Coordinates of C-alpha atoms (C1' of nucleotides) in Angstrom, one line a residue:
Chain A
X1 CA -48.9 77.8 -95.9
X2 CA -46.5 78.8 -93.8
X3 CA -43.4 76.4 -92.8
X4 CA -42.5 74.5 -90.2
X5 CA -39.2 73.4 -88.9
X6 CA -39.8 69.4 -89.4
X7 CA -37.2 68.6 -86.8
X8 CA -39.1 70.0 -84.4
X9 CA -41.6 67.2 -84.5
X10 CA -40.2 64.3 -86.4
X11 CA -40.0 62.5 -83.2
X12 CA -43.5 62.8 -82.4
X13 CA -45.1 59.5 -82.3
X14 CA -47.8 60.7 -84.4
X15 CA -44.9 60.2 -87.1
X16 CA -43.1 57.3 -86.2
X17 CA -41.9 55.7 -89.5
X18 CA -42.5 58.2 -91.8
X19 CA -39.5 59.3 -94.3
X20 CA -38.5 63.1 -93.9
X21 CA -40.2 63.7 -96.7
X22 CA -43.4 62.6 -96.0
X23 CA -43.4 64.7 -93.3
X24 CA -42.7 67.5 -95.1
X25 CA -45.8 66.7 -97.2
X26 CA -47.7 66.6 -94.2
X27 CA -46.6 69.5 -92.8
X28 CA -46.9 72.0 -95.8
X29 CA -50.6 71.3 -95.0
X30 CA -50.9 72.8 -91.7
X31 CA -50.5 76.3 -90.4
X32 CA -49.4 77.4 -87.2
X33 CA -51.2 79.6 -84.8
X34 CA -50.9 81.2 -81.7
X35 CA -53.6 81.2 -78.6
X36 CA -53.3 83.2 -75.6
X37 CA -53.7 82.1 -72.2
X38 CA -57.7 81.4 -71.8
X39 CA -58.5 81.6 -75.0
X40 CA -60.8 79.1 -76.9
X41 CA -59.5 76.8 -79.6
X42 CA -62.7 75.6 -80.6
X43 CA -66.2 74.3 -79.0
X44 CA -68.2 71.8 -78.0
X45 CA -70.7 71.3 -80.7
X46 CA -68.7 73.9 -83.5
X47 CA -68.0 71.8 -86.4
X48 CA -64.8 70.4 -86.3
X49 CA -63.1 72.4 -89.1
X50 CA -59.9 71.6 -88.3
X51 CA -57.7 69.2 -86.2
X52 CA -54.6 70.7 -84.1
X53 CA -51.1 69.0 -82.8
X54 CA -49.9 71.4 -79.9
X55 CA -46.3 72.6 -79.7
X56 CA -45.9 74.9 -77.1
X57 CA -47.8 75.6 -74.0
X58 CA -50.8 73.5 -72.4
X59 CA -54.5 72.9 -73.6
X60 CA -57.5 72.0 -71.5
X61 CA -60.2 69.8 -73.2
X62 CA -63.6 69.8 -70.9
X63 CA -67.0 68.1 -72.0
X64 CA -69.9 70.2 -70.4
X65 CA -73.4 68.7 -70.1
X66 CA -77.0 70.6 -71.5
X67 CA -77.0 71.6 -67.6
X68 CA -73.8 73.4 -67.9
X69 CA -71.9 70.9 -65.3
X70 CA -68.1 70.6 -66.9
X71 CA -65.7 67.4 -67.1
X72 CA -62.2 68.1 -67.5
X73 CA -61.6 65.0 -70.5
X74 CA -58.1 66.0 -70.3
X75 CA -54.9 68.1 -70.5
X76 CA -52.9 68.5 -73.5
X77 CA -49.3 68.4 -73.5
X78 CA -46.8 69.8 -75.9
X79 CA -46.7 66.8 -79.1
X80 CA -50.2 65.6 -78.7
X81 CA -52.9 65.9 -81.1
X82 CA -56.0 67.2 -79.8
X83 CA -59.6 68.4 -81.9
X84 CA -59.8 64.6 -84.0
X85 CA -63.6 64.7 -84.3
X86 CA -62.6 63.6 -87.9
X87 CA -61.0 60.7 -87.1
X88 CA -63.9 59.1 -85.2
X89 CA -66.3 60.6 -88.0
X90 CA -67.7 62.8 -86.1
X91 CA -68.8 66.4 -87.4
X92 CA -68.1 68.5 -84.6
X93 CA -66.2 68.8 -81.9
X94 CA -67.3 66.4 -78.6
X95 CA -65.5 68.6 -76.0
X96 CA -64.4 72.4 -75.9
X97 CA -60.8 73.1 -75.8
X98 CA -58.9 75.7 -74.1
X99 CA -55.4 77.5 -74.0
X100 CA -54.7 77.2 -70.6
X101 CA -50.8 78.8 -71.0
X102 CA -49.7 81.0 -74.0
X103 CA -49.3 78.1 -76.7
X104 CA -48.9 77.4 -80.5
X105 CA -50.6 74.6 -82.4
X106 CA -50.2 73.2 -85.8
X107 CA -53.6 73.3 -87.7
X108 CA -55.0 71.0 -90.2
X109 CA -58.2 71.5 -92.4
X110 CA -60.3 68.3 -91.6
X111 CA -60.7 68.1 -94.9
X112 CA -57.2 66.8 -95.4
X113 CA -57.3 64.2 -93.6
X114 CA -58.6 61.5 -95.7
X115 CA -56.3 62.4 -97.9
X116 CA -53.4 62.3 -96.0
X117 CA -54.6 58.7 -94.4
X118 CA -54.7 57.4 -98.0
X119 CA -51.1 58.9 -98.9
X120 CA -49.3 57.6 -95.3
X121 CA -51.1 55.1 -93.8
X122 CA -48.7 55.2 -91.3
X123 CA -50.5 58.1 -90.3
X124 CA -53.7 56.1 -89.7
X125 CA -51.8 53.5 -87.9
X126 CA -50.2 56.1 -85.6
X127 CA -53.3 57.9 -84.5
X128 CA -54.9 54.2 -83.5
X129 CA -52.4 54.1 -81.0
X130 CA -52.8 57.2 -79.6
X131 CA -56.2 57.0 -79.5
X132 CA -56.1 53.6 -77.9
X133 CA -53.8 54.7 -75.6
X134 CA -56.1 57.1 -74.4
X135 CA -59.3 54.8 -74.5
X136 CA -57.2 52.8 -72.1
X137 CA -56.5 55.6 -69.6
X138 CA -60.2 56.3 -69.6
X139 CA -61.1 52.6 -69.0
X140 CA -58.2 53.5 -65.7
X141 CA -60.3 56.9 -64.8
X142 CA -63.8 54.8 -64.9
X143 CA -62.2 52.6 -62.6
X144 CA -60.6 54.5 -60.6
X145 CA -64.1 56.8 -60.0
X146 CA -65.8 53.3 -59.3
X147 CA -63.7 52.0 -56.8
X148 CA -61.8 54.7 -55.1
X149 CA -62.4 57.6 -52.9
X150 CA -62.2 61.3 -53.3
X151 CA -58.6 61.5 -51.9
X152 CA -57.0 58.7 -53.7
X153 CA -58.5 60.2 -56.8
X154 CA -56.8 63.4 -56.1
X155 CA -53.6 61.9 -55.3
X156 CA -53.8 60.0 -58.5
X157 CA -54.8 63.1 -61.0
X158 CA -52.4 65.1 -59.3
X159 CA -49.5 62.8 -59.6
X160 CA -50.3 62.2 -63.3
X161 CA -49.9 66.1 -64.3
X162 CA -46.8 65.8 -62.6
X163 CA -45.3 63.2 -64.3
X164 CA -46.7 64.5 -67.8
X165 CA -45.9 68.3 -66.9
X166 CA -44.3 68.2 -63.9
X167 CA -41.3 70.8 -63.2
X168 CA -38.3 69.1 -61.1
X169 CA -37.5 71.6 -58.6
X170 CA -34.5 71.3 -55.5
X171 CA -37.7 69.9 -53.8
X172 CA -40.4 68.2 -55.4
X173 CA -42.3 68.8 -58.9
X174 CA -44.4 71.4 -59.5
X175 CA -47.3 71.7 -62.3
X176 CA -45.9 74.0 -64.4
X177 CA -49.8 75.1 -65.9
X178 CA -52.1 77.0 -64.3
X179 CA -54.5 75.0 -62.7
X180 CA -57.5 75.5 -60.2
X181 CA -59.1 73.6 -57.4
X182 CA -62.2 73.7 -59.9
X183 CA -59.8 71.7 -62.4
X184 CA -58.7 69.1 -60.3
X185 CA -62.5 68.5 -58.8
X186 CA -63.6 68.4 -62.4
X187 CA -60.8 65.7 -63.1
X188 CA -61.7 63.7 -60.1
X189 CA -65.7 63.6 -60.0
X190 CA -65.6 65.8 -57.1
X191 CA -66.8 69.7 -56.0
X192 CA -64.1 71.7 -55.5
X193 CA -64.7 73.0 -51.9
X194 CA -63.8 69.1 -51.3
X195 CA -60.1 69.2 -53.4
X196 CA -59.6 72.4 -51.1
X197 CA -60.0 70.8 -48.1
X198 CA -57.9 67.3 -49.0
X199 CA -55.5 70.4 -50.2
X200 CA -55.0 71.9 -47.2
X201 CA -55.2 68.8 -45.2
X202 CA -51.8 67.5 -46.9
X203 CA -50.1 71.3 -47.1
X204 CA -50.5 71.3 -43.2
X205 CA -48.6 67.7 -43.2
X206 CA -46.3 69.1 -45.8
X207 CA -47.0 66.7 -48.4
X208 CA -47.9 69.8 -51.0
X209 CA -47.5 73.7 -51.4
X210 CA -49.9 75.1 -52.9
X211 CA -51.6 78.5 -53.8
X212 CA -53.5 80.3 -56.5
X213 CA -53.6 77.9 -59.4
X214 CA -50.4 76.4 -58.2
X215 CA -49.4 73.1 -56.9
X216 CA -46.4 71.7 -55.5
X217 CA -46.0 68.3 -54.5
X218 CA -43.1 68.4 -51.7
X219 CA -43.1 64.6 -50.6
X220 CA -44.4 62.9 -54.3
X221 CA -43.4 59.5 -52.3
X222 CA -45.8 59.8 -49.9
X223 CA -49.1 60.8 -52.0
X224 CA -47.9 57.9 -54.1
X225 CA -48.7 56.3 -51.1
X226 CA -51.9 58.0 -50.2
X227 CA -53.3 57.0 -53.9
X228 CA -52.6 53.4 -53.6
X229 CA -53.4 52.5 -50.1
X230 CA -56.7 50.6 -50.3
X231 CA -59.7 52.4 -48.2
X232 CA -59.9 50.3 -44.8
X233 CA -56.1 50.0 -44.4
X234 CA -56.5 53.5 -43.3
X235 CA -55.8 52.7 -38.9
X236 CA -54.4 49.2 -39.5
Chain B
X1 CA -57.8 27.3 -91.5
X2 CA -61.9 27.7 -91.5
X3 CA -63.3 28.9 -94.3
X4 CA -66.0 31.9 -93.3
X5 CA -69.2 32.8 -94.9
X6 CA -68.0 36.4 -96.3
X7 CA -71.3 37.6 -96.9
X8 CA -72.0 37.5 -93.3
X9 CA -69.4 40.2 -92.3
X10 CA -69.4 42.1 -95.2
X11 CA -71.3 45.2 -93.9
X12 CA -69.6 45.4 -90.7
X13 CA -68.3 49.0 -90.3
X14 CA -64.5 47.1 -89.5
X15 CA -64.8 46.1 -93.3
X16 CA -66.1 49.4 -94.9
X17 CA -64.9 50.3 -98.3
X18 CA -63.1 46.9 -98.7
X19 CA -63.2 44.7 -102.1
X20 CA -64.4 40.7 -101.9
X21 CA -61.7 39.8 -102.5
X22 CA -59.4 42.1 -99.8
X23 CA -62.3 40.8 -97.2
X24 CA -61.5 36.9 -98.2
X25 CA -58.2 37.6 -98.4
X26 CA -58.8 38.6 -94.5
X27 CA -60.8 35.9 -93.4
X28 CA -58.6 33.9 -94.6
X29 CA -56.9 34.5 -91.7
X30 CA -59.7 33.9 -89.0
X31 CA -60.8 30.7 -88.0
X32 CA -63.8 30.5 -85.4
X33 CA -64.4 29.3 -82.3
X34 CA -67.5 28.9 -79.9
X35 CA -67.3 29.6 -76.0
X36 CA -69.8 28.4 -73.7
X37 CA -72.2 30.6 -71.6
X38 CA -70.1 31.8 -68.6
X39 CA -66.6 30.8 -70.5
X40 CA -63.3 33.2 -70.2
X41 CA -61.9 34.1 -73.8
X42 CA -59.3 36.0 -72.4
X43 CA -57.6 37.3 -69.1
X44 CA -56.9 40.9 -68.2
X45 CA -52.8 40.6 -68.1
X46 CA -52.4 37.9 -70.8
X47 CA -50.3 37.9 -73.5
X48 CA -52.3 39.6 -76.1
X49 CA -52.0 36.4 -78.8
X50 CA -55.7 37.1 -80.5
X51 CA -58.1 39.3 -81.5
X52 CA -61.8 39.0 -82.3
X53 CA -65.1 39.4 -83.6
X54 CA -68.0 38.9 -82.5
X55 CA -70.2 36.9 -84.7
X56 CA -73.0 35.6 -82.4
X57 CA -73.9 35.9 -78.8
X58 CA -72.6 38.4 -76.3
X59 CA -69.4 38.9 -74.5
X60 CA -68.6 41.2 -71.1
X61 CA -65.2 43.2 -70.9
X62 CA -64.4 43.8 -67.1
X63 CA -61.3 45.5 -65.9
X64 CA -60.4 44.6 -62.1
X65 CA -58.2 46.5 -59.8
X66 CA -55.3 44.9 -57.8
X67 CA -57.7 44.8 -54.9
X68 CA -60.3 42.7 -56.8
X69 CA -63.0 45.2 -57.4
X70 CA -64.6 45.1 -61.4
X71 CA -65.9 47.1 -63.5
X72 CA -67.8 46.2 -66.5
X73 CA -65.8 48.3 -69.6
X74 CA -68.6 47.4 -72.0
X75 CA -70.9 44.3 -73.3
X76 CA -70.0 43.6 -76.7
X77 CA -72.5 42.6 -79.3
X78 CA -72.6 40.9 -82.4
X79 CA -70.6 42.7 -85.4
X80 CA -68.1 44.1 -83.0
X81 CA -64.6 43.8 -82.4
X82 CA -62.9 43.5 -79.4
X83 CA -59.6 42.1 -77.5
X84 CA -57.9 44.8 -79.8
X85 CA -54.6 45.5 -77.6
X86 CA -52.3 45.2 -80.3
X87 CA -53.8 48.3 -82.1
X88 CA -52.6 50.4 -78.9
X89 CA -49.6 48.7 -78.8
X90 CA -50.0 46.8 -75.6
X91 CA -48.8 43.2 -75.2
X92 CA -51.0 42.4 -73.1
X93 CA -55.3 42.6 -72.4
X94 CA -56.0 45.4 -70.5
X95 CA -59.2 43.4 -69.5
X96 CA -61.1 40.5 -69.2
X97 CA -63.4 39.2 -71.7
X98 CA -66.0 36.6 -70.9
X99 CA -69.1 34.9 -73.0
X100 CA -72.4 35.8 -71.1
X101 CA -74.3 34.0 -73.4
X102 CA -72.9 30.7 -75.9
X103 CA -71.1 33.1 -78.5
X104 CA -69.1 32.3 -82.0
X105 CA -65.9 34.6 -82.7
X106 CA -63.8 35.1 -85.8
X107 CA -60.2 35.1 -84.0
X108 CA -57.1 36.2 -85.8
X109 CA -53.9 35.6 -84.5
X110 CA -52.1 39.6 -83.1
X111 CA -49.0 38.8 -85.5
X112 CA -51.0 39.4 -88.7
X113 CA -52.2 42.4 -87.9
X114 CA -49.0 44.4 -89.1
X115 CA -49.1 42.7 -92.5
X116 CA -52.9 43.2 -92.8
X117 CA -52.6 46.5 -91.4
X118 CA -50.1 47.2 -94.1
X119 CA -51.8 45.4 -97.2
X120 CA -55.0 47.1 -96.3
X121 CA -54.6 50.5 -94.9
X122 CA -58.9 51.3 -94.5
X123 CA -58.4 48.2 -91.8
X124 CA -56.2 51.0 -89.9
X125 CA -58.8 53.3 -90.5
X126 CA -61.9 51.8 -89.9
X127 CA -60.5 50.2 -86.9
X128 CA -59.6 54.0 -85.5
X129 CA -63.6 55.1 -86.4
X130 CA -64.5 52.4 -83.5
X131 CA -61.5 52.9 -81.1
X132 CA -62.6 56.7 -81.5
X133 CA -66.2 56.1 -80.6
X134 CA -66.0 53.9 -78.1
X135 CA -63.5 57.0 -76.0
X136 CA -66.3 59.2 -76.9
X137 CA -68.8 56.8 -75.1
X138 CA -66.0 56.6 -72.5
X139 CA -66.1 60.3 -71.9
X140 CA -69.7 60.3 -71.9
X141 CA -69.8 57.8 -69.1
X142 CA -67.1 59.5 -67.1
X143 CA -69.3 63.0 -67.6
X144 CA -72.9 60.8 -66.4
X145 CA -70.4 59.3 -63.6
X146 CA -69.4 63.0 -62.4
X147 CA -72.3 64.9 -62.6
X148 CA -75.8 62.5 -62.4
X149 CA -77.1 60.4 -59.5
X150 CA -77.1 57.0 -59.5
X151 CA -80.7 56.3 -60.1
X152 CA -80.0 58.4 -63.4
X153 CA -76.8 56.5 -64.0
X154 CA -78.7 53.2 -64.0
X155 CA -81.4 54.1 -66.3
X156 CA -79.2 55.2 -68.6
X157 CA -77.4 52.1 -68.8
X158 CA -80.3 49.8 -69.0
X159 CA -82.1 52.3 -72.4
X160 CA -78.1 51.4 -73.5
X161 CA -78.4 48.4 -73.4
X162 CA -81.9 48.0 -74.6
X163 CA -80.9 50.0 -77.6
X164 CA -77.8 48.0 -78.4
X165 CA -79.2 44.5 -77.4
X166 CA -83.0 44.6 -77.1
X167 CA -85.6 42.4 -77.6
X168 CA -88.2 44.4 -78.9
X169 CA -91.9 42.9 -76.8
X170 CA -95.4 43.3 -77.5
X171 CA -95.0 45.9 -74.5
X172 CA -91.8 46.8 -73.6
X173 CA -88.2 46.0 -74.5
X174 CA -86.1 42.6 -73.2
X175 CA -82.1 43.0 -72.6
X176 CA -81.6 39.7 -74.4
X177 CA -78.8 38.2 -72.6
X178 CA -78.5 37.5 -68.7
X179 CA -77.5 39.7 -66.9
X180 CA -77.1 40.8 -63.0
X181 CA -78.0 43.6 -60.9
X182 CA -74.0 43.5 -59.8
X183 CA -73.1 43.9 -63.5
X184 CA -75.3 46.4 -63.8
X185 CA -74.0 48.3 -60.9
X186 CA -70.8 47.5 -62.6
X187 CA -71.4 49.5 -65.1
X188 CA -72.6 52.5 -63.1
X189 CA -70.3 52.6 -60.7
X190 CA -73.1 51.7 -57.5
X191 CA -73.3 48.6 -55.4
X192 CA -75.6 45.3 -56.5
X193 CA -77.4 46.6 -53.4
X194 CA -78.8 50.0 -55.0
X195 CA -79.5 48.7 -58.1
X196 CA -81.2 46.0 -56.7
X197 CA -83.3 48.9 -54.3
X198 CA -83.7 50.8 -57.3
X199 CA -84.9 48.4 -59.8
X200 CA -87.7 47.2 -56.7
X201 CA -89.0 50.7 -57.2
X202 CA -88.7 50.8 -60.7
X203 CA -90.8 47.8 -60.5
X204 CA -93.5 48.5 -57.9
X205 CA -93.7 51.4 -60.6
X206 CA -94.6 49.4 -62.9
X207 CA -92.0 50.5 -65.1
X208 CA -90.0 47.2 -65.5
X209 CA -90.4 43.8 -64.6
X210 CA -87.4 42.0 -63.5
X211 CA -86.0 38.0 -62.3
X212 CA -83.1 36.9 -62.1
X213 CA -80.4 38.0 -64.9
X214 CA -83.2 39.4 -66.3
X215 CA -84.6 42.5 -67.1
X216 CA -87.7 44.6 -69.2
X217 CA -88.2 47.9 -69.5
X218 CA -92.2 47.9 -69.2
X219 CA -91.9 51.8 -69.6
X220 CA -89.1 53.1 -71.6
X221 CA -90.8 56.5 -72.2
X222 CA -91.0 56.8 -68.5
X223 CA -87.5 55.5 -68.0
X224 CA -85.6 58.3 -70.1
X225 CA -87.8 61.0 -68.0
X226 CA -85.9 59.1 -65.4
X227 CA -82.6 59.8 -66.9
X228 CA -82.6 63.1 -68.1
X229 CA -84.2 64.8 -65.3
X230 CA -82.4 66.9 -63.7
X231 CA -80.9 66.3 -60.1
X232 CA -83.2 68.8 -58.5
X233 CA -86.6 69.2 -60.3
X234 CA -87.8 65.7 -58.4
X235 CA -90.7 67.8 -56.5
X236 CA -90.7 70.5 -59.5
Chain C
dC1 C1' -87.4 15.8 -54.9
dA2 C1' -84.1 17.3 -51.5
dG3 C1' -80.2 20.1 -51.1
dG4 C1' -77.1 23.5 -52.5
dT5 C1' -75.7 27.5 -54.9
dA6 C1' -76.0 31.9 -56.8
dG7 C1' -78.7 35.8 -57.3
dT8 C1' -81.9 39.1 -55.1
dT9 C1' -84.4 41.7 -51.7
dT10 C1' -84.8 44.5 -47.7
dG11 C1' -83.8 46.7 -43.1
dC12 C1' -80.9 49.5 -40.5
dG13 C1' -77.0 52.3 -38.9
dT14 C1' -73.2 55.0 -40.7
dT15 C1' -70.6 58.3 -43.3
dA16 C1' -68.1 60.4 -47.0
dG17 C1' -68.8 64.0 -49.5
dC18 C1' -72.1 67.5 -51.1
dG19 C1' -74.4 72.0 -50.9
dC20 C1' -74.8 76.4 -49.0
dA21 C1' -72.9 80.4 -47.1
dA22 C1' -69.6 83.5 -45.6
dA23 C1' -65.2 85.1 -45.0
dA24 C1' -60.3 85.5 -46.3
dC25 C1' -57.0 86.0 -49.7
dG26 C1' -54.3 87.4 -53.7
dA27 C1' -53.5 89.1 -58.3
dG28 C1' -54.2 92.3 -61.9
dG29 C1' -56.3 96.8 -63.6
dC30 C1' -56.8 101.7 -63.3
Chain D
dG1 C1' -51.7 102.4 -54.0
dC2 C1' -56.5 101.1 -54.1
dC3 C1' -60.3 98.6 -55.8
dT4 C1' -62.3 94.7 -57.8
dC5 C1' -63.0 90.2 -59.1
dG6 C1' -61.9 85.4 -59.1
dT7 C1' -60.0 81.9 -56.2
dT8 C1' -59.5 79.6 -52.0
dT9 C1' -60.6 78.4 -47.3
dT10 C1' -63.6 76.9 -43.7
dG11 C1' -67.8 75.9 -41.0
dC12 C1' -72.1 73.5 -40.6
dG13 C1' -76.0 70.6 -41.6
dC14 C1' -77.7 67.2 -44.6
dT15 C1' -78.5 63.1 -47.3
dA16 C1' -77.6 59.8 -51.0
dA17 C1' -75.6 55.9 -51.1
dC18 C1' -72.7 52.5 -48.8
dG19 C1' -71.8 48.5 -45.9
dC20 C1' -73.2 44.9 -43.2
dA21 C1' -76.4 41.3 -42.2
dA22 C1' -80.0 38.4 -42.8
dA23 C1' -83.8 36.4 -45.1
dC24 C1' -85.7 35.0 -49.3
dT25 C1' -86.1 32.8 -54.0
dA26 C1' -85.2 30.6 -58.2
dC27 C1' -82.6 27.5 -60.6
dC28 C1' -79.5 23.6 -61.1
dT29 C1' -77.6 19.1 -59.5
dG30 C1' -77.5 14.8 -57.9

DNA sequence: CAGGTAGTTTGCGTTAGCGCAAAACGAGGC
DNA sequence: GCCTCGTTTTGCGCTAACGCAAACTACCTG
């Protein structure tokens, strides 16, 4: 196996309260890999092999249905785990997941797993948190898709990569992933002819620069704004 | 504190792979409590003090935005767990949980879940196996909410719910606890006013027959044609 | 049994957002 | 430097579903 530096990742939440050698343990499990931009990690439906914690670079997880229509679940940022069909006992994978930048991900044969649970529990008790953490944001997207419109949607998906992978620039905070209009409708519920025109509606008021799988947000304030005023409160 | 019939919880997946005398040791812990029809057993944005299972009857989770709009999260049935905020960490309920029907919970009090957490470790585990299921259902909702019609939406809720809480009929199936055409466009993400137009047709269809807070699906063959068909092969 | 309350049905006008189509644009490959 | 392909923009017509309003109905209460 080959080794990783354990001080990379110690701080991870996935190992909160774990002794530096019980990571170790953990870690002489896993391999590292690489994936370039666009490649696949694994698909929906494959059998979930392996499970992945991602260290460099960003990873797009997207649901399709039998009809071929696509759901962006979510996007991974560097220190999440992604690919734990095991840990809801499922055999394969629910969702597809993509390399969207150049990254590297630890890898874990699923079959370790229940091994490792019964040696840290720790490790158990760490991944019910993430994975309750996420339950609740999707609770937050349901709502949010039930009660809001398109445009508030947007504002909200768009200021959420910010602040998970948003680059501080002189002004404003760019996405620092490729990401299309496609992306961002298939985040919202929407089509994306309908992001590109709320797009170009807020670059001609300056709230955004924007261009081929590139966002800017120039006045974050204001979209903050946009996302939370409520729908007739519009001309008041 | 009440003494529990153990044999009544014992196959519960929450309690999978535990000895008698770990799951006594637990309920040991519990004590029960009954809630009237139409009772709250907790607030969204209280202190998280409890959490609970579901012995008997049937309980509603809603989530409501600042505004005051709902959304139903999910209907829990017997067997089930729920009220679970410590196991993401929050301090407080992300939602509101209410008795649609007279229901009997086990409740255990948030601060011994650490201990029993730590003194039974497949607790952590089996307790993931749910939280992991129900954000797969959660993406599957988000995915029906994206990419289906509402007409398709609502059927699939109601062959949900008839699957998870149905009375089985000479002909047809019965949800078995009341419920609304506003919770059910809760769930879907529609108004009480297109469920309500929908279910009419549905009706003069002959495919369910339908009072107040109460529903049967007359046809349920017919009714997941309804769901799975695809948007445009109406006139096919 | 009368009255009230909560749920349901239905009609009608409106519209946010979709779907299609076509053009413009920009980045990478040869 | 040119060509090609994927992304983005924009126009236009359409419709599914909403929102409002009013009537209706079943159940519960006093």
């Amino acid at each position: 196996m080959a080794k990783v530096d354990t001080s990379l990742v110690a701080h991870l939440p996935l190992f909160a309260g774990m002794t530096p050698e019980a990571l170790d343990e953990i870690l002489r499990e896993a391999r590292s890999a690489r994936y370039p931009k666009n490649s696949a990690i694994f698909e929906q439906g494959a059998d979930a092999q392996s499970f992945f914690l991602l260290l460099h670079g960003h990873v797009r997880a997207a649901k399709t249905t039998p009809a071929g229509e696509q759901i962006v679940v979510r996007y991974v940022t560097p220190g999440e785990t992604f690919g734990l069909a095991m840990a809801i006992g499922a055999a394969r994978y629910p969702a597809t997941a993509m390399a969207v930048d150049d990254s590297v991900v630890l890898i874990w044969p699923t079959s370790a797993w229940p091994r490792l649970v019964e040696r840290f529990p720790a490790l158990a008790a760490n991944t019910l948190q993430t994975v309750g953490t996420r339950l609740q944001e999707s609770h937050t997207r349901i709502l949010e898709m039930s009660t809001q419109q398109v445009e508030q949607r947007v504002a909200h998906a768009l200021l959420r990569l910010a602040k998970q992978s948003g680059k501080k620039l002189d002004h404003g905070i760019e996405i620092d992933f490729p990401i299309s209009r496609q992306d961002i409708a298939q985040m919202t519920g929407t089509t994306l002819h309908t992001v590109s025109r709320i797009l170009s509606g807020w670059e001609s008021q300056g709230l955004v620069e924007s261009g081929r799988q590139r966002i800017i947000l120039r006045e974050p304030h204001k979209i903050v704004v946009l996302a939370e005023r409520s729908v007739d409160s519009g001309t008041a």
